[in-house]
Amino acid sequence: MSAGSYAYSAVLMGSPILLKLFEHDEALAGRVFRLIKHQENLFTVNRAPSEVMAINHAAGLHPVVVSAPVYQLIKRASEVSTRAGSCFNFAIGPLVKRWKIGFHGNTVPPESELQALLALTDPHQVILDDAAQSVFLQQAGMEIDLGAIAKGYIADVVRDYLHQQQVTNALINLGGNVQTLGHPAQQAWGIGLKKPFAGPDALIGVIHVTHQSVVTSGVYERYFELAGRCYHHILDPRTGYPLDNELLSVTIISDDSIDGDIWTTLLYGLGVEKSLVCLQEMPHIEAIFVTRDGQVICSSQHKYRFTLLDDSYRVTG
Ligand code: ADP
Ligand code: MG
Ligand code: MG
């Protein structure tokens, strides 16, 4: 850790959370962790009390009025999910629940069951009413899941809160979602790029940024193995199975962590070639792809610098 920095940790949202400050301020760290807890309680689909769970419980029955932040996040998730060809689908809840990837009792569901559940994941059947600020799932059994976007949103909420508290240099790591303010003295932040399926501390390299979010989504984060196959937690909304392509991880460097969280999933679904074309249209988003054949493919490096540590990988792009 850099000189003069203070690290505070907690376990929230099922992940180890790390806050780094440059002044010793236990009280501030406590307020940040309470803020995260409060946000988690709005969005979780695993425990009451949560506004998202209230929506899911009313599926096929009636619309549920939610608070402004929950409505806004759902609206954003809906927009991303209903784009043509999008692999991001916030209505994927029934499949996520059935697969239980990363939780106890993993099995591969029978094909017929997956097909039946796919029929309950149409994002167009999530009806939003801006005037009433309500959300209605048209069919019984539908469930929204904000797992691919909520952490990014919350990381930005924490950044904005720290900014409001006059903190200029800090880092928050919500377990795969890192958001930074400023930078350590005379340096950039160094964010490790994890080596897939190696130990928790094994790194391919380091991503250097100042005042940026770095979000990584990887097949090695939550998965189980069965009969020589690896089943991970990012599902393909077209097939009902885990997304299967040349990628092991996608990292997004962006101002806002919500964009990073959304685009890791979207680019995962597109694969490297189409992603690189797509990224040319989006100067505010940069990406690093790790492929199964040991390549690290970096998009334009305006917002970050990448240093390779493990020379069994080749850097291209
Ligand atoms: P993490 O940061 O936990 O790795 P991601 O941002 O990669 O999470 O999102 C994965 C989570 O999003 C899954 O655990 C699940 O809850 C949900 N999810 C899985 N597949 C999709 C998908 N195709 N679209 C949207 N959400 C998904
Ligand atoms: Mg994430
Ligand atoms: Mg995500």
CSV table of N, CA and C in Angstrom, one decimal, residues 142-219:
chain,number,residue,atom,x,y,z
A,142,MET,N,-41.9,-14.1,-13.6
A,142,MET,CA,-40.8,-13.2,-14.1
A,142,MET,C,-40.0,-12.6,-12.8
A,143,GLU,N,-38.7,-12.3,-13.1
A,143,GLU,CA,-37.9,-11.7,-12.0
A,143,GLU,C,-36.9,-10.8,-12.6
A,144,ILE,N,-36.8,-9.6,-12.1
A,144,ILE,CA,-35.6,-8.8,-12.5
A,144,ILE,C,-34.5,-9.0,-11.6
A,145,ASP,N,-33.3,-8.9,-12.2
A,145,ASP,CA,-32.0,-9.1,-11.5
A,145,ASP,C,-31.1,-8.0,-11.9
A,146,LEU,N,-30.7,-7.1,-10.9
A,146,LEU,CA,-29.8,-6.0,-11.3
A,146,LEU,C,-28.3,-6.3,-11.0
A,147,GLY,N,-28.0,-7.6,-10.8
A,147,GLY,CA,-26.6,-8.0,-10.4
A,147,GLY,C,-25.6,-7.5,-11.4
A,148,ALA,N,-25.9,-7.2,-12.6
A,148,ALA,CA,-24.9,-6.8,-13.6
A,148,ALA,C,-24.7,-5.3,-13.7
A,149,ILE,N,-25.5,-4.6,-12.9
A,149,ILE,CA,-25.4,-3.1,-13.0
A,149,ILE,C,-25.4,-2.4,-11.6
A,150,ALA,N,-25.9,-3.0,-10.6
A,150,ALA,CA,-26.1,-2.4,-9.3
A,150,ALA,C,-24.8,-2.0,-8.7
A,151,LYS,N,-23.8,-2.8,-8.7
A,151,LYS,CA,-22.5,-2.5,-8.1
A,151,LYS,C,-21.9,-1.3,-8.7
A,152,GLY,N,-22.0,-1.2,-10.1
A,152,GLY,CA,-21.4,0.0,-10.8
A,152,GLY,C,-22.1,1.2,-10.3
A,153,TYR,N,-23.5,1.2,-10.2
A,153,TYR,CA,-24.3,2.3,-9.8
A,153,TYR,C,-23.8,2.7,-8.4
A,154,ILE,N,-23.7,1.7,-7.5
A,154,ILE,CA,-23.4,2.0,-6.1
A,154,ILE,C,-21.9,2.6,-6.0
A,155,ALA,N,-21.0,2.1,-6.8
A,155,ALA,CA,-19.7,2.6,-6.8
A,155,ALA,C,-19.7,4.1,-7.1
A,156,ASP,N,-20.6,4.5,-8.1
A,156,ASP,CA,-20.7,5.9,-8.4
A,156,ASP,C,-21.3,6.7,-7.3
A,157,VAL,N,-22.3,6.1,-6.6
A,157,VAL,CA,-22.9,6.8,-5.4
A,157,VAL,C,-21.9,7.1,-4.4
A,158,VAL,N,-21.0,6.1,-4.1
A,158,VAL,CA,-19.9,6.3,-3.1
A,158,VAL,C,-19.0,7.4,-3.6
A,159,ARG,N,-18.6,7.4,-4.9
A,159,ARG,CA,-17.7,8.4,-5.4
A,159,ARG,C,-18.3,9.8,-5.2
A,160,ASP,N,-19.6,9.9,-5.5
A,160,ASP,CA,-20.3,11.2,-5.4
A,160,ASP,C,-20.3,11.7,-3.9
A,161,TYR,N,-20.6,10.7,-3.0
A,161,TYR,CA,-20.6,11.0,-1.6
A,161,TYR,C,-19.3,11.5,-1.1
A,162,LEU,N,-18.2,10.8,-1.5
A,162,LEU,CA,-16.8,11.2,-1.0
A,162,LEU,C,-16.5,12.6,-1.6
A,163,HIS,N,-16.9,12.8,-2.8
A,163,HIS,CA,-16.6,14.1,-3.4
A,163,HIS,C,-17.3,15.2,-2.6
A,164,GLN,N,-18.6,14.9,-2.3
A,164,GLN,CA,-19.4,15.9,-1.4
A,164,GLN,C,-18.8,16.1,-0.1
A,165,GLN,N,-18.0,15.1,0.4
A,165,GLN,CA,-17.4,15.2,1.7
A,165,GLN,C,-16.0,15.8,1.6
A,166,GLN,N,-15.7,16.4,0.4
A,166,GLN,CA,-14.4,17.1,0.2
A,166,GLN,C,-13.2,16.2,0.1
A,167,VAL,N,-13.5,14.9,-0.2
A,167,VAL,CA,-12.4,13.9,-0.3
A,167,VAL,C,-11.9,14.1,-1.8
A,168,THR,N,-10.7,14.3,-2.0
A,168,THR,CA,-10.2,14.4,-3.4
A,168,THR,C,-9.5,13.2,-4.0
A,169,ASN,N,-8.9,12.4,-3.1
A,169,ASN,CA,-8.2,11.2,-3.5
A,169,ASN,C,-8.7,10.0,-2.7
A,170,ALA,N,-9.2,9.0,-3.4
A,170,ALA,CA,-9.7,7.8,-2.7
A,170,ALA,C,-10.0,6.7,-3.7
A,171,LEU,N,-10.1,5.5,-3.2
A,171,LEU,CA,-10.5,4.4,-4.0
A,171,LEU,C,-11.5,3.5,-3.3
A,172,ILE,N,-12.5,3.1,-4.0
A,172,ILE,CA,-13.4,2.1,-3.5
A,172,ILE,C,-13.5,0.9,-4.4
A,173,ASN,N,-13.3,-0.3,-3.7
A,173,ASN,CA,-13.4,-1.5,-4.5
A,173,ASN,C,-14.5,-2.4,-4.0
A,174,LEU,N,-15.5,-2.5,-4.9
A,174,LEU,CA,-16.7,-3.3,-4.5
A,174,LEU,C,-16.6,-4.7,-5.0
A,175,GLY,N,-15.4,-5.3,-5.1
A,175,GLY,CA,-15.3,-6.7,-5.5
A,175,GLY,C,-15.5,-6.7,-7.0
A,176,GLY,N,-14.4,-6.4,-7.8
A,176,GLY,CA,-14.5,-6.4,-9.2
A,176,GLY,C,-14.9,-5.0,-9.8
A,177,ASN,N,-15.5,-4.2,-9.0
A,177,ASN,CA,-15.9,-2.8,-9.4
A,177,ASN,C,-15.0,-1.8,-8.6
A,178,VAL,N,-14.1,-1.2,-9.3
A,178,VAL,CA,-13.2,-0.2,-8.6
A,178,VAL,C,-13.6,1.2,-9.2
A,179,GLN,N,-13.8,2.1,-8.2
A,179,GLN,CA,-14.0,3.5,-8.7
A,179,GLN,C,-13.0,4.3,-7.9
A,180,THR,N,-12.4,5.3,-8.6
A,180,THR,CA,-11.3,6.1,-8.0
A,180,THR,C,-11.6,7.6,-8.1
A,181,LEU,N,-11.2,8.3,-7.0
A,181,LEU,CA,-11.2,9.8,-7.1
A,181,LEU,C,-9.7,10.2,-7.1
A,182,GLY,N,-9.4,11.1,-8.0
A,182,GLY,CA,-8.0,11.6,-8.0
A,182,GLY,C,-7.0,10.5,-8.1
A,183,HIS,N,-5.9,10.6,-7.3
A,183,HIS,CA,-4.8,9.7,-7.4
A,183,HIS,C,-4.0,9.7,-6.2
A,184,PRO,N,-3.1,8.7,-5.9
A,184,PRO,CA,-2.2,8.8,-4.8
A,184,PRO,C,-1.1,9.8,-5.1
A,185,ALA,N,-0.4,10.3,-4.1
A,185,ALA,CA,0.6,11.3,-4.3
A,185,ALA,C,1.5,11.1,-5.5
A,186,GLN,N,1.5,12.0,-6.5
A,186,GLN,CA,2.4,11.9,-7.6
A,186,GLN,C,2.3,10.7,-8.5
A,187,GLN,N,1.3,9.9,-8.3
A,187,GLN,CA,1.2,8.6,-9.0
A,187,GLN,C,-0.2,8.4,-9.6
A,188,ALA,N,-0.3,7.3,-10.3
A,188,ALA,CA,-1.6,6.8,-10.7
A,188,ALA,C,-2.0,5.7,-9.8
A,189,TRP,N,-3.3,5.3,-9.7
A,189,TRP,CA,-3.7,4.1,-9.0
A,189,TRP,C,-3.3,2.9,-9.9
A,190,GLY,N,-2.8,1.9,-9.2
A,190,GLY,CA,-2.5,0.6,-9.9
A,190,GLY,C,-3.6,-0.4,-9.6
A,191,ILE,N,-4.4,-0.8,-10.6
A,191,ILE,CA,-5.4,-1.8,-10.3
A,191,ILE,C,-5.0,-3.1,-11.0
A,192,GLY,N,-5.0,-4.1,-10.2
A,192,GLY,CA,-4.5,-5.4,-10.7
A,192,GLY,C,-5.5,-6.0,-11.7
A,193,LEU,N,-5.0,-6.6,-12.8
A,193,LEU,CA,-5.8,-7.4,-13.7
A,193,LEU,C,-5.6,-8.8,-13.4
A,194,LYS,N,-6.7,-9.5,-12.9
A,194,LYS,CA,-6.5,-10.8,-12.3
A,194,LYS,C,-6.2,-11.9,-13.4
A,195,LYS,N,-5.4,-12.8,-13.0
A,195,LYS,CA,-5.1,-14.0,-13.8
A,195,LYS,C,-6.2,-15.0,-13.7
A,196,PRO,N,-6.9,-15.4,-14.8
A,196,PRO,CA,-8.0,-16.3,-14.6
A,196,PRO,C,-7.6,-17.6,-14.1
A,197,PHE,N,-8.4,-18.2,-13.2
A,197,PHE,CA,-8.3,-19.5,-12.6
A,197,PHE,C,-6.9,-19.7,-11.9
A,198,ALA,N,-6.3,-18.6,-11.5
A,198,ALA,CA,-5.1,-18.7,-10.7
A,198,ALA,C,-5.5,-18.3,-9.2
A,199,GLY,N,-4.5,-18.2,-8.4
A,199,GLY,CA,-4.9,-17.8,-7.0
A,199,GLY,C,-5.5,-16.4,-6.9
A,200,PRO,N,-6.0,-16.0,-5.8
A,200,PRO,CA,-6.7,-14.7,-5.7
A,200,PRO,C,-5.7,-13.5,-5.9
A,201,ASP,N,-4.4,-13.7,-5.7
A,201,ASP,CA,-3.5,-12.6,-5.8
A,201,ASP,C,-2.7,-12.7,-7.1
A,202,ALA,N,-3.0,-13.7,-7.9
A,202,ALA,CA,-2.2,-13.8,-9.2
A,202,ALA,C,-2.7,-12.8,-10.2
A,203,LEU,N,-1.7,-12.0,-10.8
A,203,LEU,CA,-2.1,-10.9,-11.7
A,203,LEU,C,-1.5,-11.1,-13.1
A,204,ILE,N,-2.2,-10.8,-14.1
A,204,ILE,CA,-1.6,-10.7,-15.5
A,204,ILE,C,-0.8,-9.4,-15.6
A,205,GLY,N,-1.4,-8.3,-15.0
A,205,GLY,CA,-0.7,-7.0,-15.1
A,205,GLY,C,-1.4,-6.0,-14.3
A,206,VAL,N,-1.0,-4.8,-14.5
A,206,VAL,CA,-1.6,-3.7,-13.7
A,206,VAL,C,-2.1,-2.6,-14.6
A,207,ILE,N,-3.3,-2.1,-14.3
A,207,ILE,CA,-3.9,-1.0,-15.0
A,207,ILE,C,-3.8,0.3,-14.2
A,208,HIS,N,-3.1,1.3,-14.9
A,208,HIS,CA,-2.8,2.5,-14.2
A,208,HIS,C,-3.9,3.6,-14.6
A,209,VAL,N,-4.6,4.1,-13.6
A,209,VAL,CA,-5.6,5.2,-13.9
A,209,VAL,C,-5.5,6.3,-12.9
A,210,THR,N,-6.1,7.4,-13.3
A,210,THR,CA,-6.4,8.4,-12.3
A,210,THR,C,-7.9,8.8,-12.5
A,211,HIS,N,-8.6,9.0,-11.5
A,211,HIS,CA,-10.0,9.4,-11.5
A,211,HIS,C,-10.9,8.7,-12.5
A,212,GLN,N,-10.7,7.3,-12.6
A,212,GLN,CA,-11.5,6.5,-13.5
A,212,GLN,C,-12.0,5.3,-12.7
A,213,SER,N,-13.1,4.7,-13.3
A,213,SER,CA,-13.6,3.4,-12.9
A,213,SER,C,-13.0,2.3,-13.6
A,214,VAL,N,-12.7,1.2,-13.0
A,214,VAL,CA,-12.2,0.0,-13.6
A,214,VAL,C,-13.1,-1.2,-13.2
A,215,VAL,N,-13.8,-1.7,-14.1
A,215,VAL,CA,-14.7,-2.9,-13.8
A,215,VAL,C,-14.3,-4.1,-14.6
A,216,THR,N,-14.2,-5.2,-13.9
A,216,THR,CA,-13.8,-6.4,-14.6
A,216,THR,C,-14.9,-7.5,-14.4
A,217,SER,N,-15.3,-8.1,-15.5
A,217,SER,CA,-16.2,-9.3,-15.3
A,217,SER,C,-15.5,-10.4,-15.9
A,218,GLY,N,-15.5,-11.5,-15.2
A,218,GLY,CA,-14.7,-12.7,-15.7
A,218,GLY,C,-15.4,-14.0,-15.4
A,219,VAL,N,-15.2,-14.9,-16.3
A,219,VAL,CA,-15.8,-16.2,-16.2
A,219,VAL,C,-15.3,-17.0,-14.9
